[in-house]
Tab-separated table of C-alpha atoms and ligand atoms in Angstrom:
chain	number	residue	atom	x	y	z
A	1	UNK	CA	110.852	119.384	100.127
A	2	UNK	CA	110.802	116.878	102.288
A	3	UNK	CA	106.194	115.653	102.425
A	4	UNK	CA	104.180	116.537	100.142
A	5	UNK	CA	101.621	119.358	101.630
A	6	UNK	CA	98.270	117.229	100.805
A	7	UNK	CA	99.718	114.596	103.294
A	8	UNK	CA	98.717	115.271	106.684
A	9	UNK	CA	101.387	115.073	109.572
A	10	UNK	CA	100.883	113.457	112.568
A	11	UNK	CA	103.250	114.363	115.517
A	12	UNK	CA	103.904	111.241	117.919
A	13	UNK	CA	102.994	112.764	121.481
A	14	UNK	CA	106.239	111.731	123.331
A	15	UNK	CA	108.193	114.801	120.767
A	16	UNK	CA	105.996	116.680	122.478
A	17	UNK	CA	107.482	116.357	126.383
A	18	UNK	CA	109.787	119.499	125.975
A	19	UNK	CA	113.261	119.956	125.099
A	20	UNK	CA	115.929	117.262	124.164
A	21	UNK	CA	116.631	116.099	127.578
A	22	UNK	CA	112.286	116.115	128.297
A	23	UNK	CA	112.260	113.466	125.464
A	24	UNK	CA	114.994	111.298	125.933
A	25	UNK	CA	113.884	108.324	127.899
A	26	UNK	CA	116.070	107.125	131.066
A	27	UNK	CA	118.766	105.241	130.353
A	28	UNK	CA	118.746	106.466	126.663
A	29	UNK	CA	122.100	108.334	124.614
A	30	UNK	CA	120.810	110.436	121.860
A	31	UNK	CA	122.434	109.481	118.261
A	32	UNK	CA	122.242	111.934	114.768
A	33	UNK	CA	123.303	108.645	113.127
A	34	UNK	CA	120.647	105.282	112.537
A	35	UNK	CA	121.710	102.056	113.834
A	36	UNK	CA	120.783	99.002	111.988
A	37	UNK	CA	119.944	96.362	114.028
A	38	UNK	CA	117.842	93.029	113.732
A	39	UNK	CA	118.506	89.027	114.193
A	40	UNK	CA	119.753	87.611	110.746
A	41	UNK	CA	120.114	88.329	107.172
A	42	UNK	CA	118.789	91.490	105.528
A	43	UNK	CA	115.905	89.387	103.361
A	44	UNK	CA	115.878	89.757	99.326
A	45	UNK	CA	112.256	90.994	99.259
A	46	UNK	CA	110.225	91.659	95.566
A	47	UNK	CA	107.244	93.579	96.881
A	48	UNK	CA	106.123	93.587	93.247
A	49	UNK	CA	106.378	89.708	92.615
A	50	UNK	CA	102.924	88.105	92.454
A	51	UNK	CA	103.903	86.358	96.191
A	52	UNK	CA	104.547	89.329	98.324
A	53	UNK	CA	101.184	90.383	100.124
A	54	UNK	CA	100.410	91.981	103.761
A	55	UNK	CA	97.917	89.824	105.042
A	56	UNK	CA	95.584	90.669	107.963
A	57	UNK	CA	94.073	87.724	109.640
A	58	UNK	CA	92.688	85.943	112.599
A	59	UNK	CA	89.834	87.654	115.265
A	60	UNK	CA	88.898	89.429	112.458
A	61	UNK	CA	85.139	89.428	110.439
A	62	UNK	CA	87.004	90.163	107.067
A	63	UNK	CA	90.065	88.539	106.536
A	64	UNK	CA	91.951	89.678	103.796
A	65	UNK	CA	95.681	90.998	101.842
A	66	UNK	CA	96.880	93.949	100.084
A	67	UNK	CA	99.545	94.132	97.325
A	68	UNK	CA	102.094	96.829	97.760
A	69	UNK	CA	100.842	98.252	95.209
A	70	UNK	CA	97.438	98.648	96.457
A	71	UNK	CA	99.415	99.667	100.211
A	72	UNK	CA	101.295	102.450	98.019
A	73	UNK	CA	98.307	103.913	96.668
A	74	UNK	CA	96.195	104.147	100.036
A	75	UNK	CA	95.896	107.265	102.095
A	76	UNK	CA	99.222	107.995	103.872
A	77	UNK	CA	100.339	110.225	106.458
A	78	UNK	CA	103.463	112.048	107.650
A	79	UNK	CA	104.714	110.842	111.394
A	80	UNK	CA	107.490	112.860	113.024
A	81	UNK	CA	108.624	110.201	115.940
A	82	UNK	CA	111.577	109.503	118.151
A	83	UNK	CA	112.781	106.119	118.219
A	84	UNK	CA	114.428	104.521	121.391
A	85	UNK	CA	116.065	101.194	120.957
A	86	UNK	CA	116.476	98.750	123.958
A	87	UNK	CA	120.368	98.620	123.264
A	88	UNK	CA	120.116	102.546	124.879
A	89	UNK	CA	120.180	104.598	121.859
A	90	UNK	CA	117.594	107.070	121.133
A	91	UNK	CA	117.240	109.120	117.486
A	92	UNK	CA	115.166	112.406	117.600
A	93	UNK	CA	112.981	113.957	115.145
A	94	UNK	CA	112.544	111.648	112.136
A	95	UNK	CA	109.398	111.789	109.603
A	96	UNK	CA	107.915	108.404	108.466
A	97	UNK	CA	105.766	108.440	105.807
A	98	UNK	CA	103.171	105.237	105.410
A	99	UNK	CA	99.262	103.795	105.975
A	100	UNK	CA	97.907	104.245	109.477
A	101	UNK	CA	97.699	101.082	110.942
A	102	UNK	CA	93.961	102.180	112.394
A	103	UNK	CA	92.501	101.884	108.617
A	104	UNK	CA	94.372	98.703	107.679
A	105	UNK	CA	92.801	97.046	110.830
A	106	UNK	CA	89.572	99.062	110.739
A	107	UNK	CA	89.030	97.335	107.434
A	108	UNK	CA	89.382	94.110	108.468
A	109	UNK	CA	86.203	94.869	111.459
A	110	UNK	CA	88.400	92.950	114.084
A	111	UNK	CA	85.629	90.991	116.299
A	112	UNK	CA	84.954	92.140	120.356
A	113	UNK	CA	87.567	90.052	121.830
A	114	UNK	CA	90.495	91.289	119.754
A	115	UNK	CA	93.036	92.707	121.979
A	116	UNK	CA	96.042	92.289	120.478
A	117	UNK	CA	97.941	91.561	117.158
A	118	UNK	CA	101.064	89.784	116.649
A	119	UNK	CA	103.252	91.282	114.045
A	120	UNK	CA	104.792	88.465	111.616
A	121	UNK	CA	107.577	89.635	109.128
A	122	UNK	CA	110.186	87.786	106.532
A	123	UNK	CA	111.505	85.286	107.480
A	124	UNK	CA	109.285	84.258	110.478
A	125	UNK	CA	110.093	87.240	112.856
A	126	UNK	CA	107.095	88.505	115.291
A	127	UNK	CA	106.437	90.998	117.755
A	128	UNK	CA	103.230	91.287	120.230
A	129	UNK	CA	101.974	94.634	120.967
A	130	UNK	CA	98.566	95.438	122.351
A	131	UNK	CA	95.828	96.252	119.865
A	132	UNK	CA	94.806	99.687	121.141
A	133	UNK	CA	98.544	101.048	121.350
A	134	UNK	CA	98.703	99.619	117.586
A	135	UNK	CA	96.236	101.322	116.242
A	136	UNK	CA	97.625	104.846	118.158
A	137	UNK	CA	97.493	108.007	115.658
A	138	UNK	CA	101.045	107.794	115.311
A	139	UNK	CA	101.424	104.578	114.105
A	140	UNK	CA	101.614	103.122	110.239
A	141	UNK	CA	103.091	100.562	108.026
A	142	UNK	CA	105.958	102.614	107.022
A	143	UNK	CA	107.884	102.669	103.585
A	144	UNK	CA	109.893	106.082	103.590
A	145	UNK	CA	112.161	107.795	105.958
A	146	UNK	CA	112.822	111.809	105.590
A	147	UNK	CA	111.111	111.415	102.058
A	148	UNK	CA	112.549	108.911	100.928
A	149	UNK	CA	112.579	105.410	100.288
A	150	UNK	CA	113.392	102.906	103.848
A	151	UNK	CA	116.718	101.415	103.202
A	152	UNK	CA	116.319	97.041	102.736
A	153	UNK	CA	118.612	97.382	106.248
A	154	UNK	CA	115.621	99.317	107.583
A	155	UNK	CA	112.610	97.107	106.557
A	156	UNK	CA	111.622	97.924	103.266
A	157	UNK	CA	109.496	97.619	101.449
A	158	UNK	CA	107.330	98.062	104.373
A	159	UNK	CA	107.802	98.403	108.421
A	160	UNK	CA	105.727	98.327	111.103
A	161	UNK	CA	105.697	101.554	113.447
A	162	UNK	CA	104.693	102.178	116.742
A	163	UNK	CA	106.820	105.161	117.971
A	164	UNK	CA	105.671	104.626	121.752
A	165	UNK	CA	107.231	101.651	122.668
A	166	UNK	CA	110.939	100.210	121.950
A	167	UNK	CA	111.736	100.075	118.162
A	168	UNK	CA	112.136	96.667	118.431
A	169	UNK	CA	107.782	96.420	118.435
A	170	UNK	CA	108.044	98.058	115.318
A	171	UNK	CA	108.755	94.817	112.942
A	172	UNK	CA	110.903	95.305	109.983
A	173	UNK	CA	110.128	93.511	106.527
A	174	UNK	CA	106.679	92.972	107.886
A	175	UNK	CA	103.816	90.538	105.938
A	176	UNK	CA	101.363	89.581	108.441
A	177	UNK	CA	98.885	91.214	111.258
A	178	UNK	CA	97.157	88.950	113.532
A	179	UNK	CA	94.652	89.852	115.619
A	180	UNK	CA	94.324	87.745	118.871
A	181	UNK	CA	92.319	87.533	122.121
A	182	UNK	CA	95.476	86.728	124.264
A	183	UNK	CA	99.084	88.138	124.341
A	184	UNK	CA	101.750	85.884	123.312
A	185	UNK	CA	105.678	86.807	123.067
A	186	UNK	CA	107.400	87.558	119.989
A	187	UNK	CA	110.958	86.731	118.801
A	188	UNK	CA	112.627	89.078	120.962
A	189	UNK	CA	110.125	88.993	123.802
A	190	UNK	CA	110.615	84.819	123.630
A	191	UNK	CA	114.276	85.549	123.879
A	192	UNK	CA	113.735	87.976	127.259
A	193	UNK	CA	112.739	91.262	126.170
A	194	UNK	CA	109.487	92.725	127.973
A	195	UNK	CA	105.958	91.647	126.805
A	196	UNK	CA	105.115	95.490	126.724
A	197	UNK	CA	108.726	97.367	125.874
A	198	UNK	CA	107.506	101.252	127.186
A	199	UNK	CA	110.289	103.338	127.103
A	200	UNK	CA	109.689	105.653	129.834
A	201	UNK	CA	108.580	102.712	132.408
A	202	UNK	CA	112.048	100.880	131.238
A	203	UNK	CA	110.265	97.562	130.377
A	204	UNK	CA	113.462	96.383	128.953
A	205	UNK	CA	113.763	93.081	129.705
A	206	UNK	CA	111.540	90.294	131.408
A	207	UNK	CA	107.818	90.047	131.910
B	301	MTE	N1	111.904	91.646	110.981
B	301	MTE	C1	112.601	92.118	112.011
B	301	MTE	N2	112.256	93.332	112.503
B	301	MTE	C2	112.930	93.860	113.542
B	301	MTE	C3	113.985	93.144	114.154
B	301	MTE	C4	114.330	91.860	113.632
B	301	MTE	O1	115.237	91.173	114.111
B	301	MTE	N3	113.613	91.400	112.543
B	301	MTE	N4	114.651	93.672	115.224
B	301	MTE	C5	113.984	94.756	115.962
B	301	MTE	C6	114.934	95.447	116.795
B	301	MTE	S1	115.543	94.587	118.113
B	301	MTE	C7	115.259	96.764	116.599
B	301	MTE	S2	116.200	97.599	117.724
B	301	MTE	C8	114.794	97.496	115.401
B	301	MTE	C9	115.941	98.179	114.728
B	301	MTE	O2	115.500	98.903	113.619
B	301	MTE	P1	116.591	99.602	112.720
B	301	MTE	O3	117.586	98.569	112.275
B	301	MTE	O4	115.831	100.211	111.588
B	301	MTE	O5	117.257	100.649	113.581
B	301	MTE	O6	114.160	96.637	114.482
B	301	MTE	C10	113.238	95.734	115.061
B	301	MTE	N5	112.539	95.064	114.022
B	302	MO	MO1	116.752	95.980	119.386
């Protein structure tokens, strides 16, 4: 058994365009295996040491962190997702379990002119996405793939997920949401990669 059956699924609409092909964004090969791919060292992270926390600050009323422990224990939710990386690979049908992003910022009441967060990870990685596409049903902090445990290579102990856009939005190791008035690029979006990164529109590279 791969999910528990008290957990609910949530199916990421772009598995929903049709058949293999229908899914598979332009310019995209499809791959059975997962590619591991990120800028540096895989970090040594102890989610249980008392320094780890995911922190949620900035336009926010109620700043505040969680422990993993406390992330582990919240509501969590089955995503089946395809992921599409920039580098033109594309893996189908994989379930993510983790916290939907909409209650982790929900709980920190963001203020009116919050309209987008910057992700911030280990080892000072970010990536900007837009507030309302983070908070999208089918996004989550993610800490297990097919029912298992995310791989360190992968992001654990927890990754960001936002199935819609280019995995590279979806920040690996992550330890920080910020919630800002303005966009601002990321690591990869300072280094060329598109502010946006929608898979279907090609926003590859530039702004
Ligand atoms: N912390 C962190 N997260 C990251 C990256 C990174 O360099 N550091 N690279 C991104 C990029 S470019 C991609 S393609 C995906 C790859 O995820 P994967 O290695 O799980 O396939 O992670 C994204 N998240
Ligand atoms: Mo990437």
């Amino acid at each position: 058994m791969m999910s528990d059956t008290s957990r609910p699924t949530v199916v990421s609409p772009d598995t929903l365009r049709g058949d293999k092909l229908a899914r598979t964004p332009p310019g995209q090969q499809l791959t059975a295996k997962w590619p591991v791919l990120h800028y540096g060292s895989v970090p040594k992270v102890d989610p249980y040491s008392p320094n780890w926390s995911l922190r949620i600050f900035g336009l926010v009323e109620n700043e505040y962190e969680l422990t993993y422990d406390e992330i582990r224990k919240m509501p969590a939710v089955d995503v089946v997702c395809d992921m599409h990386c920039v580098t033109h690979w594309s893996r189908l049908n994989n379930t993510f379990t983790g916290v939907p992003t909409k209650a982790i910022i929900e709980r920190a009441k963001p203020k009116a002119n919050a309209r987008f967060v910057m992700c911030h990870s280990e080892a000072g990685f970010t990536t900007n996405v837009p507030l309302d596409e983070f908070i999208a049903d089918d996004c989550i902090l993610a800490y297990q793939w097919e029912g298992k445990d995310i791989e360190p290579d992968h992001g654990w102990p927890l990754r960001g997920l936002v199935p819609q856009l280019y995995l590279w939005k979806s920040a690996k190791w992550i330890r920080g949401i910020e919630l800002r008035a303005t966009d601002a690029p990321g690591f990869w979006e300072q280094n060329g990669y598109h502010m946006h990164g929608d898979p279907w529109a090609e926003e590859r590279f530039g702004w």
